[in-house]
mmCIF file of C-alpha atoms in Angstrom:
data_model
loop_
_atom_site.group_PDB
_atom_site.id
_atom_site.type_symbol
_atom_site.label_atom_id
_atom_site.label_comp_id
_atom_site.label_asym_id
_atom_site.label_seq_id
_atom_site.Cartn_x
_atom_site.Cartn_y
_atom_site.Cartn_z
ATOM 1 C CA MET A 182 -52.663 -15.620 -35.102
ATOM 2 C CA ASN A 183 -51.607 -16.676 -38.613
ATOM 3 C CA PHE A 184 -49.933 -19.740 -37.155
ATOM 4 C CA TYR A 185 -53.182 -20.589 -35.369
ATOM 5 C CA PHE A 186 -55.192 -20.546 -38.602
ATOM 6 C CA LEU A 187 -52.504 -22.548 -40.372
ATOM 7 C CA PHE A 188 -52.755 -25.111 -37.583
ATOM 8 C CA LEU A 189 -56.554 -25.294 -37.941
ATOM 9 C CA ASN A 190 -56.303 -25.749 -41.695
ATOM 10 C CA TYR A 191 -53.757 -28.514 -41.191
ATOM 11 C CA MET A 192 -55.925 -30.308 -38.650
ATOM 12 C CA LYS A 193 -58.928 -30.299 -41.012
ATOM 13 C CA ASP A 194 -56.976 -32.379 -43.529
ATOM 14 C CA PHE A 195 -57.798 -35.734 -41.980
ATOM 15 C CA PRO A 196 -56.718 -38.716 -44.145
ATOM 16 C CA LYS A 197 -59.581 -39.819 -46.378
ATOM 17 C CA ASN A 198 -58.987 -43.540 -45.850
ATOM 18 C CA LEU A 199 -59.345 -43.050 -42.097
ATOM 19 C CA SER A 200 -62.415 -40.874 -42.540
ATOM 20 C CA ASP A 201 -63.983 -43.566 -44.724
ATOM 21 C CA LYS A 202 -63.473 -46.152 -41.996
ATOM 22 C CA LEU A 203 -65.256 -43.918 -39.483
ATOM 23 C CA LYS A 204 -68.128 -43.417 -41.943
ATOM 24 C CA THR A 205 -68.455 -47.173 -42.372
ATOM 25 C CA ARG A 206 -68.671 -47.600 -38.612
ATOM 26 C CA LYS A 207 -71.422 -44.987 -38.457
ATOM 27 C CA GLN A 208 -73.331 -46.646 -41.294
ATOM 28 C CA ASN A 209 -73.143 -49.985 -39.486
ATOM 29 C CA ASN A 210 -74.378 -48.357 -36.268
ATOM 30 C CA ALA A 211 -71.126 -49.531 -34.662
ATOM 31 C CA LEU A 212 -69.248 -46.282 -33.974
ATOM 32 C CA ARG A 213 -67.696 -46.351 -30.515
ATOM 33 C CA THR A 214 -67.921 -43.293 -28.267
ATOM 34 C CA LEU A 215 -66.820 -42.733 -24.684
ATOM 35 C CA PRO A 216 -69.746 -43.059 -22.268
ATOM 36 C CA GLN A 217 -70.464 -40.419 -19.652
ATOM 37 C CA PRO A 218 -70.419 -41.286 -15.928
ATOM 38 C CA ASN A 219 -73.857 -42.133 -14.570
ATOM 39 C CA ASN A 220 -75.676 -43.037 -11.365
ATOM 40 C CA LEU A 221 -77.457 -46.074 -12.785
ATOM 41 C CA VAL A 222 -77.562 -49.447 -11.047
ATOM 42 C CA ASP A 223 -74.307 -51.117 -12.059
ATOM 43 C CA PHE A 224 -74.731 -54.186 -14.246
ATOM 44 C CA ALA A 225 -71.927 -53.179 -16.625
ATOM 45 C CA SER A 226 -68.612 -52.940 -14.763
ATOM 46 C CA ASN A 227 -66.093 -55.698 -14.039
ATOM 47 C CA ASP A 228 -65.963 -54.636 -10.376
ATOM 48 C CA TYR A 229 -67.418 -57.996 -9.354
ATOM 49 C CA ILE A 230 -66.905 -57.784 -5.570
ATOM 50 C CA GLY A 231 -66.959 -54.003 -5.195
ATOM 51 C CA PHE A 232 -63.270 -53.528 -4.380
ATOM 52 C CA SER A 233 -62.911 -50.490 -6.662
ATOM 53 C CA LYS A 234 -65.493 -48.638 -4.540
ATOM 54 C CA SER A 235 -64.169 -49.817 -1.189
ATOM 55 C CA GLU A 236 -63.331 -46.894 1.094
ATOM 56 C CA VAL A 237 -61.715 -49.369 3.488
ATOM 57 C CA ILE A 238 -59.226 -50.521 0.824
ATOM 58 C CA PHE A 239 -58.610 -46.903 -0.188
ATOM 59 C CA ASP A 240 -57.882 -45.831 3.402
ATOM 60 C CA GLU A 241 -55.777 -48.906 4.193
ATOM 61 C CA THR A 242 -53.677 -48.356 1.070
ATOM 62 C CA HIS A 243 -52.987 -44.778 2.106
ATOM 63 C CA GLN A 244 -52.115 -45.828 5.651
ATOM 64 C CA PHE A 245 -49.806 -48.551 4.352
ATOM 65 C CA LEU A 246 -47.837 -45.957 2.357
ATOM 66 C CA VAL A 247 -47.673 -43.612 5.353
ATOM 67 C CA ASP A 248 -46.581 -46.388 7.731
ATOM 68 C CA HIS A 249 -43.820 -47.458 5.339
ATOM 69 C CA ASN A 250 -42.762 -43.870 4.639
ATOM 70 C CA ILE A 251 -43.376 -44.287 0.914
ATOM 71 C CA LYS A 252 -43.929 -40.800 -0.471
ATOM 72 C CA LYS A 253 -43.420 -41.177 -4.206
ATOM 73 C CA ASN A 254 -46.012 -40.326 -6.852
ATOM 74 C CA GLY A 255 -44.382 -42.409 -9.570
ATOM 75 C CA ALA A 256 -41.964 -45.253 -10.171
ATOM 76 C CA THR A 257 -39.484 -42.848 -11.911
ATOM 77 C CA GLY A 258 -38.499 -45.304 -14.633
ATOM 78 C CA SER A 259 -38.444 -48.847 -15.918
ATOM 79 C CA ARG A 260 -38.095 -51.498 -13.234
ATOM 80 C CA LEU A 261 -34.765 -52.451 -14.798
ATOM 81 C CA LEU A 262 -33.481 -48.923 -14.215
ATOM 82 C CA SER A 263 -34.837 -46.883 -11.293
ATOM 83 C CA GLY A 264 -38.423 -48.072 -10.903
ATOM 84 C CA ASN A 265 -38.035 -51.316 -8.953
ATOM 85 C CA HIS A 266 -39.000 -50.043 -5.497
ATOM 86 C CA SER A 267 -38.992 -52.537 -2.597
ATOM 87 C CA LEU A 268 -42.796 -52.739 -2.560
ATOM 88 C CA TYR A 269 -42.670 -54.654 -5.862
ATOM 89 C CA THR A 270 -40.745 -57.528 -4.273
ATOM 90 C CA GLU A 271 -43.028 -57.707 -1.244
ATOM 91 C CA THR A 272 -46.153 -57.700 -3.436
ATOM 92 C CA GLU A 273 -44.861 -60.269 -5.933
ATOM 93 C CA ASN A 274 -43.830 -62.613 -3.118
ATOM 94 C CA TYR A 275 -47.243 -62.297 -1.486
ATOM 95 C CA ILE A 276 -49.081 -62.903 -4.775
ATOM 96 C CA ALA A 277 -46.919 -65.931 -5.616
ATOM 97 C CA GLU A 278 -47.715 -67.505 -2.238
ATOM 98 C CA PHE A 279 -51.418 -66.619 -2.512
ATOM 99 C CA HIS A 280 -51.654 -68.310 -5.926
ATOM 100 C CA GLN A 281 -49.384 -71.248 -4.979
ATOM 101 C CA SER A 282 -46.929 -70.315 -7.711
ATOM 102 C CA GLU A 283 -43.135 -70.410 -7.714
ATOM 103 C CA SER A 284 -42.949 -66.809 -8.923
ATOM 104 C CA ALA A 285 -44.982 -63.759 -9.868
ATOM 105 C CA LEU A 286 -44.060 -60.848 -12.139
ATOM 106 C CA LEU A 287 -46.117 -57.653 -12.114
ATOM 107 C CA PHE A 288 -47.034 -55.904 -15.361
ATOM 108 C CA ASN A 289 -48.718 -52.524 -15.827
ATOM 109 C CA SER A 290 -51.943 -54.020 -17.215
ATOM 110 C CA GLY A 291 -53.486 -57.235 -18.463
ATOM 111 C CA TYR A 292 -52.918 -56.010 -22.007
ATOM 112 C CA ASP A 293 -49.213 -55.433 -21.296
ATOM 113 C CA ALA A 294 -48.904 -58.864 -19.676
ATOM 114 C CA ASN A 295 -50.466 -60.725 -22.598
ATOM 115 C CA VAL A 296 -48.618 -58.765 -25.269
ATOM 116 C CA GLY A 297 -45.341 -59.172 -23.373
ATOM 117 C CA PHE A 298 -45.779 -62.882 -22.751
ATOM 118 C CA PHE A 299 -46.975 -63.971 -26.178
ATOM 119 C CA SER A 300 -44.572 -61.801 -28.142
ATOM 120 C CA ALA A 301 -41.573 -63.096 -26.174
ATOM 121 C CA VAL A 302 -42.126 -66.711 -25.119
ATOM 122 C CA PRO A 303 -43.170 -68.716 -28.233
ATOM 123 C CA GLN A 304 -40.235 -69.050 -30.648
ATOM 124 C CA LYS A 305 -39.772 -69.693 -34.352
ATOM 125 C CA GLY A 306 -40.658 -73.337 -34.993
ATOM 126 C CA ASP A 307 -43.126 -73.415 -32.110
ATOM 127 C CA LEU A 308 -46.896 -73.598 -32.488
ATOM 128 C CA ILE A 309 -49.571 -71.620 -30.645
ATOM 129 C CA LEU A 310 -53.066 -73.103 -30.571
ATOM 130 C CA TYR A 311 -55.521 -70.634 -29.069
ATOM 131 C CA ASP A 312 -59.254 -70.697 -28.460
ATOM 132 C CA GLU A 313 -61.035 -68.700 -31.163
ATOM 133 C CA LEU A 314 -62.682 -66.489 -28.516
ATOM 134 C CA CYS A 315 -59.462 -65.475 -26.778
ATOM 135 C CA HIS A 316 -59.138 -61.802 -25.843
ATOM 136 C CA ALA A 317 -57.742 -59.187 -28.232
ATOM 137 C CA SER A 318 -54.670 -58.678 -26.030
ATOM 138 C CA ILE A 319 -53.717 -62.345 -26.519
ATOM 139 C CA ARG A 320 -54.216 -62.055 -30.266
ATOM 140 C CA ASP A 321 -52.164 -58.869 -30.424
ATOM 141 C CA GLY A 322 -49.309 -60.554 -28.570
ATOM 142 C CA ILE A 323 -49.489 -63.537 -30.917
ATOM 143 C CA GLN A 324 -49.226 -61.212 -33.913
ATOM 144 C CA LEU A 325 -45.789 -60.130 -32.671
ATOM 145 C CA THR A 326 -44.355 -63.632 -32.315
ATOM 146 C CA ASN A 327 -42.297 -65.647 -34.800
ATOM 147 C CA ALA A 328 -44.179 -68.824 -33.916
ATOM 148 C CA LYS A 329 -46.992 -70.154 -36.077
ATOM 149 C CA ALA A 330 -50.445 -69.683 -34.579
ATOM 150 C CA PHE A 331 -53.839 -71.215 -35.246
ATOM 151 C CA LYS A 332 -57.145 -70.985 -33.464
ATOM 152 C CA PHE A 333 -59.200 -73.990 -32.437
ATOM 153 C CA LYS A 334 -62.980 -73.983 -32.170
ATOM 154 C CA HIS A 335 -64.304 -72.549 -28.931
ATOM 155 C CA ASN A 336 -63.906 -75.102 -26.119
ATOM 156 C CA ASP A 337 -63.702 -77.876 -28.757
ATOM 157 C CA PHE A 338 -60.902 -80.129 -27.568
ATOM 158 C CA GLU A 339 -61.410 -82.654 -30.362
ATOM 159 C CA ASP A 340 -60.563 -79.910 -32.832
ATOM 160 C CA LEU A 341 -57.602 -78.932 -30.644
ATOM 161 C CA GLU A 342 -56.312 -82.499 -30.473
ATOM 162 C CA LYS A 343 -56.480 -82.900 -34.257
ATOM 163 C CA LYS A 344 -54.278 -79.847 -34.670
ATOM 164 C CA VAL A 345 -51.786 -81.093 -32.069
ATOM 165 C CA ILE A 346 -51.545 -84.486 -33.781
ATOM 166 C CA ASN A 347 -51.093 -82.811 -37.154
ATOM 167 C CA PHE A 348 -48.210 -80.698 -35.865
ATOM 168 C CA ASN A 349 -46.490 -83.626 -34.145
ATOM 169 C CA GLY A 350 -46.635 -85.851 -37.224
ATOM 170 C CA ASN A 351 -44.215 -86.200 -40.124
ATOM 171 C CA PHE A 352 -45.277 -84.307 -43.220
ATOM 172 C CA ASN A 353 -44.007 -82.108 -46.017
ATOM 173 C CA GLY A 354 -45.391 -78.929 -47.457
ATOM 174 C CA ASN A 355 -48.308 -77.017 -45.977
ATOM 175 C CA PHE A 356 -50.443 -77.957 -43.025
ATOM 176 C CA ASN A 357 -53.487 -79.894 -44.145
ATOM 177 C CA SER A 358 -57.065 -78.694 -44.116
ATOM 178 C CA ASN A 359 -57.515 -79.500 -40.418
ATOM 179 C CA PHE A 360 -55.877 -76.139 -39.763
ATOM 180 C CA ASN A 361 -57.606 -72.805 -40.076
ATOM 181 C CA SER A 362 -55.649 -69.623 -40.632
ATOM 182 C CA ASN A 363 -55.423 -67.256 -37.702
ATOM 183 C CA ASP A 364 -55.965 -63.504 -37.578
ATOM 184 C CA ASN A 365 -52.410 -62.878 -38.762
ATOM 185 C CA SER A 366 -53.215 -64.434 -42.156
ATOM 186 C CA LYS A 367 -50.248 -66.807 -41.803
ATOM 187 C CA ASN A 368 -51.732 -69.146 -44.380
ATOM 188 C CA ASN A 369 -48.671 -70.423 -46.181
ATOM 189 C CA ILE A 370 -46.845 -72.460 -43.582
ATOM 190 C CA ASN A 371 -43.900 -74.517 -44.750
ATOM 191 C CA ILE A 372 -42.582 -76.895 -42.092
ATOM 192 C CA ASN A 373 -40.670 -79.940 -43.302
ATOM 193 C CA GLY A 374 -39.804 -83.109 -41.473
ATOM 194 C CA ASN A 375 -40.489 -84.066 -37.883
ATOM 195 C CA ASN A 376 -41.702 -81.241 -35.665
ATOM 196 C CA ASN A 377 -41.239 -82.917 -32.291
ATOM 197 C CA ALA A 378 -38.552 -80.356 -31.467
ATOM 198 C CA GLY A 379 -41.105 -77.550 -31.672
ATOM 199 C CA VAL A 380 -42.961 -76.482 -28.532
ATOM 200 C CA ILE A 381 -46.765 -76.373 -28.592
ATOM 201 C CA TYR A 382 -48.508 -73.715 -26.491
ATOM 202 C CA ILE A 383 -52.217 -74.179 -25.822
ATOM 203 C CA VAL A 384 -53.907 -70.921 -24.869
ATOM 204 C CA THR A 385 -57.310 -70.345 -23.317
ATOM 205 C CA GLU A 386 -59.158 -68.301 -20.716
ATOM 206 C CA SER A 387 -60.703 -69.649 -17.523
ATOM 207 C CA VAL A 388 -63.679 -67.292 -17.989
ATOM 208 C CA PHE A 389 -64.331 -65.810 -21.427
ATOM 209 C CA SER A 390 -64.983 -62.091 -21.267
ATOM 210 C CA MET A 391 -67.840 -61.900 -23.779
ATOM 211 C CA ASP A 392 -69.560 -65.272 -23.236
ATOM 212 C CA GLY A 393 -68.889 -65.726 -19.529
ATOM 213 C CA ASP A 394 -68.444 -69.480 -19.996
ATOM 214 C CA CYS A 395 -65.580 -71.681 -18.809
ATOM 215 C CA PRO A 396 -63.685 -74.481 -20.566
ATOM 216 C CA ASN A 397 -63.472 -77.971 -19.120
ATOM 217 C CA MET A 398 -60.053 -77.359 -17.583
ATOM 218 C CA GLY A 399 -59.555 -80.988 -16.518
ATOM 219 C CA GLU A 400 -60.058 -82.188 -20.078
ATOM 220 C CA LEU A 401 -57.800 -79.446 -21.419
ATOM 221 C CA VAL A 402 -55.028 -80.380 -18.971
ATOM 222 C CA ALA A 403 -55.373 -84.009 -20.077
ATOM 223 C CA VAL A 404 -54.839 -83.030 -23.721
ATOM 224 C CA SER A 405 -51.825 -80.874 -22.878
ATOM 225 C CA GLU A 406 -50.213 -83.634 -20.789
ATOM 226 C CA LYS A 407 -50.929 -86.327 -23.362
ATOM 227 C CA TYR A 408 -49.012 -84.410 -26.035
ATOM 228 C CA ASN A 409 -46.490 -82.625 -23.770
ATOM 229 C CA CYS A 410 -47.895 -79.171 -24.537
ATOM 230 C CA TYR A 411 -47.476 -76.000 -22.472
ATOM 231 C CA LEU A 412 -50.796 -74.677 -21.173
ATOM 232 C CA VAL A 413 -51.303 -70.922 -20.743
ATOM 233 C CA VAL A 414 -54.475 -69.621 -19.064
ATOM 234 C CA ASP A 415 -55.724 -66.042 -18.804
ATOM 235 C CA GLU A 416 -57.675 -65.748 -15.535
ATOM 236 C CA ALA A 417 -58.680 -62.090 -15.839
ATOM 237 C CA HIS A 418 -62.369 -62.698 -15.101
ATOM 238 C CA ALA A 419 -61.870 -65.502 -12.563
ATOM 239 C CA LEU A 420 -59.873 -63.600 -9.920
ATOM 240 C CA GLY A 421 -62.228 -62.637 -7.098
ATOM 241 C CA VAL A 422 -64.967 -64.878 -8.517
ATOM 242 C CA PHE A 423 -63.879 -68.534 -8.208
ATOM 243 C CA GLY A 424 -62.151 -70.222 -5.288
ATOM 244 C CA GLU A 425 -62.486 -70.057 -1.517
ATOM 245 C CA LYS A 426 -60.551 -66.778 -1.455
ATOM 246 C CA GLY A 427 -61.234 -65.710 -5.041
ATOM 247 C CA GLU A 428 -57.967 -67.279 -6.223
ATOM 248 C CA GLY A 429 -59.360 -68.125 -9.663
ATOM 249 C CA LEU A 430 -60.707 -71.188 -11.417
ATOM 250 C CA ILE A 431 -57.372 -73.010 -11.766
ATOM 251 C CA GLN A 432 -56.710 -73.118 -8.023
ATOM 252 C CA TYR A 433 -60.370 -73.854 -7.319
ATOM 253 C CA LEU A 434 -59.862 -77.000 -9.425
ATOM 254 C CA GLN A 435 -56.393 -77.628 -7.880
ATOM 255 C CA LEU A 436 -54.719 -77.578 -11.297
ATOM 256 C CA GLN A 437 -52.134 -74.863 -10.635
ATOM 257 C CA ASP A 438 -49.211 -77.325 -10.905
ATOM 258 C CA LYS A 439 -50.370 -78.367 -14.380
ATOM 259 C CA ILE A 440 -50.254 -74.875 -15.927
ATOM 260 C CA PHE A 441 -47.153 -73.355 -17.525
ATOM 261 C CA ALA A 442 -48.331 -69.769 -17.041
ATOM 262 C CA ARG A 443 -51.340 -67.993 -15.554
ATOM 263 C CA ILE A 444 -52.123 -64.345 -16.282
ATOM 264 C CA MET A 445 -54.093 -62.538 -13.568
ATOM 265 C CA THR A 446 -55.338 -58.998 -14.139
ATOM 266 C CA PHE A 447 -56.361 -56.645 -11.356
ATOM 267 C CA GLY A 448 -58.794 -54.338 -13.154
ATOM 268 C CA LYS A 449 -61.727 -56.706 -12.649
ATOM 269 C CA GLY A 450 -62.262 -58.594 -9.400
ATOM 270 C CA LEU A 451 -59.445 -56.842 -7.536
ATOM 271 C CA GLY A 452 -60.844 -53.419 -8.472
ATOM 272 C CA CYS A 453 -57.531 -51.678 -9.186
ATOM 273 C CA HIS A 454 -54.901 -51.743 -11.944
ATOM 274 C CA GLY A 455 -52.082 -53.943 -13.185
ATOM 275 C CA ALA A 456 -51.532 -57.646 -13.845
ATOM 276 C CA VAL A 457 -49.253 -60.525 -12.946
ATOM 277 C CA VAL A 458 -47.785 -63.509 -14.771
ATOM 278 C CA LEU A 459 -47.531 -66.595 -12.552
ATOM 279 C CA GLY A 460 -45.101 -69.390 -13.321
ATOM 280 C CA SER A 461 -41.660 -70.765 -12.569
ATOM 281 C CA ASN A 462 -38.658 -68.712 -11.478
ATOM 282 C CA GLU A 463 -37.108 -69.422 -14.855
ATOM 283 C CA LEU A 464 -40.156 -68.019 -16.654
ATOM 284 C CA LYS A 465 -39.961 -64.852 -14.545
ATOM 285 C CA SER A 466 -36.275 -64.429 -15.385
ATOM 286 C CA TYR A 467 -37.011 -64.966 -19.062
ATOM 287 C CA LEU A 468 -39.782 -62.335 -19.111
ATOM 288 C CA VAL A 469 -37.586 -59.816 -17.277
ATOM 289 C CA ASN A 470 -35.018 -60.283 -20.054
ATOM 290 C CA PHE A 471 -37.197 -60.558 -23.148
ATOM 291 C CA ALA A 472 -40.754 -59.195 -22.597
ATOM 292 C CA ARG A 473 -40.616 -55.799 -24.262
ATOM 293 C CA SER A 474 -43.830 -54.493 -22.647
ATOM 294 C CA PHE A 475 -42.129 -55.101 -19.300
ATOM 295 C CA ILE A 476 -38.643 -53.845 -20.173
ATOM 296 C CA TYR A 477 -39.477 -50.646 -22.024
ATOM 297 C CA THR A 478 -42.088 -49.020 -19.825
ATOM 298 C CA THR A 479 -42.189 -47.077 -16.577
ATOM 299 C CA GLY A 480 -43.241 -49.298 -13.696
ATOM 300 C CA LEU A 481 -46.454 -48.980 -11.736
ATOM 301 C CA SER A 482 -46.417 -46.272 -9.065
ATOM 302 C CA PRO A 483 -45.941 -47.304 -5.412
ATOM 303 C CA HIS A 484 -49.552 -46.307 -4.762
ATOM 304 C CA SER A 485 -50.786 -48.664 -7.502
ATOM 305 C CA VAL A 486 -48.708 -51.556 -6.167
ATOM 306 C CA ALA A 487 -49.839 -50.857 -2.584
ATOM 307 C CA THR A 488 -53.464 -50.950 -3.781
ATOM 308 C CA VAL A 489 -52.835 -54.350 -5.384
ATOM 309 C CA LEU A 490 -51.292 -55.699 -2.190
ATOM 310 C CA THR A 491 -54.129 -54.326 -0.035
ATOM 311 C CA GLY A 492 -56.657 -55.836 -2.424
ATOM 312 C CA TYR A 493 -55.045 -59.246 -1.981
ATOM 313 C CA TYR A 494 -55.121 -58.820 1.805
ATOM 314 C CA HIS A 495 -58.884 -58.341 1.504
ATOM 315 C CA LEU A 496 -59.310 -61.413 -0.696
ATOM 316 C CA GLU A 497 -57.758 -63.355 2.193
ATOM 317 C CA LYS A 498 -60.180 -62.010 4.803
ATOM 318 C CA ASP A 499 -63.281 -60.580 3.055
ATOM 319 C CA LYS A 500 -65.257 -63.779 2.430
ATOM 320 C CA LYS A 501 -68.636 -62.010 2.641
ATOM 321 C CA ALA A 502 -68.248 -60.235 -0.710
ATOM 322 C CA LEU A 503 -67.356 -63.512 -2.434
ATOM 323 C CA GLU A 504 -70.365 -65.267 -0.887
ATOM 324 C CA LEU A 505 -72.743 -62.470 -1.924
ATOM 325 C CA LEU A 506 -71.428 -62.564 -5.498
ATOM 326 C CA ARG A 507 -71.991 -66.306 -5.771
ATOM 327 C CA GLU A 508 -75.487 -66.012 -4.299
ATOM 328 C CA ASN A 509 -76.343 -63.280 -6.821
ATOM 329 C CA ILE A 510 -75.055 -65.342 -9.761
ATOM 330 C CA VAL A 511 -77.263 -68.265 -8.702
ATOM 331 C CA PHE A 512 -80.218 -65.927 -8.143
ATOM 332 C CA PHE A 513 -79.764 -64.264 -11.557
ATOM 333 C CA ASN A 514 -79.861 -67.673 -13.263
ATOM 334 C CA GLN A 515 -82.974 -68.670 -11.286
ATOM 335 C CA VAL A 516 -84.888 -65.497 -12.190
ATOM 336 C CA LYS A 517 -84.060 -65.668 -15.886
ATOM 337 C CA LYS A 518 -85.456 -69.240 -15.897
ATOM 338 C CA MET A 519 -88.597 -68.123 -14.057
ATOM 339 C CA LEU A 520 -89.191 -65.365 -16.623
ATOM 340 C CA TYR A 521 -88.464 -67.664 -19.592
ATOM 341 C CA VAL A 522 -85.555 -65.645 -21.004
ATOM 342 C CA SER A 523 -82.874 -68.317 -20.381
ATOM 343 C CA PRO A 524 -82.828 -69.502 -24.031
ATOM 344 C CA LEU A 525 -81.390 -66.119 -25.055
ATOM 345 C CA PHE A 526 -78.436 -66.477 -22.686
ATOM 346 C CA ILE A 527 -75.140 -68.260 -23.165
ATOM 347 C CA ARG A 528 -74.743 -70.863 -20.440
ATOM 348 C CA SER A 529 -72.600 -69.357 -17.682
ATOM 349 C CA LYS A 530 -71.937 -69.813 -13.982
ATOM 350 C CA SER A 531 -69.633 -66.812 -13.824
ATOM 351 C CA ALA A 532 -70.342 -63.144 -13.108
ATOM 352 C CA ILE A 533 -70.740 -62.490 -16.858
ATOM 353 C CA GLN A 534 -74.164 -63.266 -18.322
ATOM 354 C CA SER A 535 -74.676 -62.546 -22.026
ATOM 355 C CA ALA A 536 -77.982 -62.514 -23.918
ATOM 356 C CA ILE A 537 -77.665 -62.776 -27.694
ATOM 357 C CA ILE A 538 -79.703 -60.072 -29.478
ATOM 358 C CA PRO A 539 -78.635 -60.082 -33.165
ATOM 359 C CA GLY A 540 -78.243 -56.704 -34.853
ATOM 360 C CA ASN A 541 -76.411 -53.613 -33.664
ATOM 361 C CA GLU A 542 -79.447 -51.349 -33.847
ATOM 362 C CA LYS A 543 -81.751 -53.760 -32.012
ATOM 363 C CA VAL A 544 -79.373 -54.508 -29.143
ATOM 364 C CA LYS A 545 -78.479 -50.810 -28.745
ATOM 365 C CA ASN A 546 -82.169 -49.909 -28.517
ATOM 366 C CA ILE A 547 -82.811 -52.492 -25.796
ATOM 367 C CA ALA A 548 -79.735 -51.365 -23.857
ATOM 368 C CA SER A 549 -80.894 -47.751 -24.131
ATOM 369 C CA SER A 550 -84.355 -48.678 -22.821
ATOM 370 C CA LEU A 551 -82.842 -50.504 -19.842
ATOM 371 C CA GLN A 552 -80.658 -47.482 -19.096
ATOM 372 C CA GLN A 553 -83.733 -45.257 -19.154
ATOM 373 C CA LYS A 554 -85.243 -47.620 -16.560
ATOM 374 C CA GLY A 555 -82.211 -47.019 -14.339
ATOM 375 C CA PHE A 556 -80.021 -50.044 -15.152
ATOM 376 C CA ASP A 557 -76.515 -49.674 -16.533
ATOM 377 C CA VAL A 558 -76.342 -52.506 -19.067
ATOM 378 C CA LYS A 559 -74.092 -52.264 -22.100
ATOM 379 C CA ALA A 560 -74.650 -53.503 -25.629
ATOM 380 C CA ILE A 561 -71.721 -55.366 -27.179
ATOM 381 C CA LEU A 562 -71.725 -54.685 -30.906
ATOM 382 C CA SER A 563 -70.053 -56.151 -33.952
ATOM 383 C CA PRO A 564 -67.172 -55.997 -34.796
ATOM 384 C CA THR A 565 -66.256 -56.487 -31.116
ATOM 385 C CA VAL A 566 -68.226 -59.738 -31.436
ATOM 386 C CA PRO A 567 -69.013 -61.462 -34.754
ATOM 387 C CA GLU A 568 -71.934 -60.136 -36.768
ATOM 388 C CA GLY A 569 -75.103 -61.892 -35.636
ATOM 389 C CA GLN A 570 -73.653 -62.440 -32.155
ATOM 390 C CA GLU A 571 -74.403 -58.961 -30.810
ATOM 391 C CA ARG A 572 -75.451 -59.108 -27.191
ATOM 392 C CA LEU A 573 -76.390 -57.509 -23.928
ATOM 393 C CA ARG A 574 -73.669 -58.201 -21.381
ATOM 394 C CA PHE A 575 -74.933 -58.322 -17.807
ATOM 395 C CA CYS A 576 -72.240 -58.193 -15.117
ATOM 396 C CA ILE A 577 -73.283 -59.439 -11.677
ATOM 397 C CA HIS A 578 -71.784 -57.992 -8.492
ATOM 398 C CA SER A 579 -71.737 -58.727 -4.794
ATOM 399 C CA PHE A 580 -73.373 -55.335 -4.158
ATOM 400 C CA ASN A 581 -76.381 -55.855 -6.451
ATOM 401 C CA SER A 582 -79.544 -56.511 -4.441
ATOM 402 C CA LYS A 583 -81.986 -59.316 -5.199
ATOM 403 C CA GLU A 584 -84.639 -56.647 -5.913
ATOM 404 C CA GLU A 585 -82.381 -54.965 -8.485
ATOM 405 C CA ILE A 586 -81.700 -58.268 -10.224
ATOM 406 C CA SER A 587 -85.399 -59.218 -10.323
ATOM 407 C CA SER A 588 -86.421 -55.781 -11.636
ATOM 408 C CA LEU A 589 -83.688 -55.813 -14.271
ATOM 409 C CA ILE A 590 -84.678 -59.178 -15.736
ATOM 410 C CA ALA A 591 -88.369 -58.259 -15.599
ATOM 411 C CA CYS A 592 -87.678 -55.084 -17.581
ATOM 412 C CA PHE A 593 -85.537 -57.019 -20.039
ATOM 413 C CA SER A 594 -88.286 -59.603 -20.513
ATOM 414 C CA SER A 595 -90.919 -56.909 -21.146
ATOM 415 C CA LEU A 596 -88.735 -55.191 -23.752
ATOM 416 C CA LEU A 597 -88.426 -58.395 -25.747
#
């Protein structure tokens, strides 16, 4: 009993600097808490085509494991040790063919894939130029690299090109004022002489997770080819949304041969878990040898990999869900124009539709009112987005009805 009270006393001594940070979050009305499950109409999840709720996929995954006599609950270790079960090879080969890529390498999550890729691939003397709205997982990976990294203005390829030209030129001392420091505060950059030996990586997303907009990929490819840069595209929110079979925006535009690496994550459109890096065989070999988030972690379980493979089978054959999603995206945009709320929204043709409502308290109140009306819509607060860019993030799905969409936007309009 004495040990119990000693333990309680110890636990009460929470570091003051951490406690102060929590207090600041509360004062700014920005403290994150875990939401409770609900039965509201889903306009919040990334389950764009309903695969996570599919009983057919669930049952087929189970039957696949039974038919192949796979009766393991876990991978048992890193894929480089004991965890590389045969299902990995079958799934990676299928995914590579589906995405018209030379190779595919599975990771445990989109976060793991981005951290592993960006911490391992760019080298000292290289330059990473990334869109300022790139996902936190990309930024976290960049923080672990020895390459220099700078952000360019969102979808602003003139700004990007200036930075590429600056890096490729001859100069002494620091980069000039065309560069902006990145999140790593790498402000004092000293590169002398000609930098043509350094590799430039241009990094973007095909669909941005908070804005829902897409870059002009053709223009971006043109810039990368003009200056011999390596283009890396995160397609997390494009899989299951764009393309005849939900292949993503890059294949929809037939640009897959112009991209050095594509990162696909399965927790959105595919409705399960994990991620894959698509690229050359040499890139796959390099990641197997140097990506620490791949090397030093237990692999996905056979059940998880079987779910991924079954999900891809359904992308091949389940065209109805993709058609319904696209119809609902068009319908959502039509209704918001009819009800005169379009000016609040960021222009988007994806499944993510964001309405800017500045102020944490204001946007939380509107989200709460919509939830009370039966709609699960989430407020995105600062610091997740910049202060003044707080928003309601509406996620459209194949399983949302036209009546639900109309009622949602009508309620939103009345609350304004």
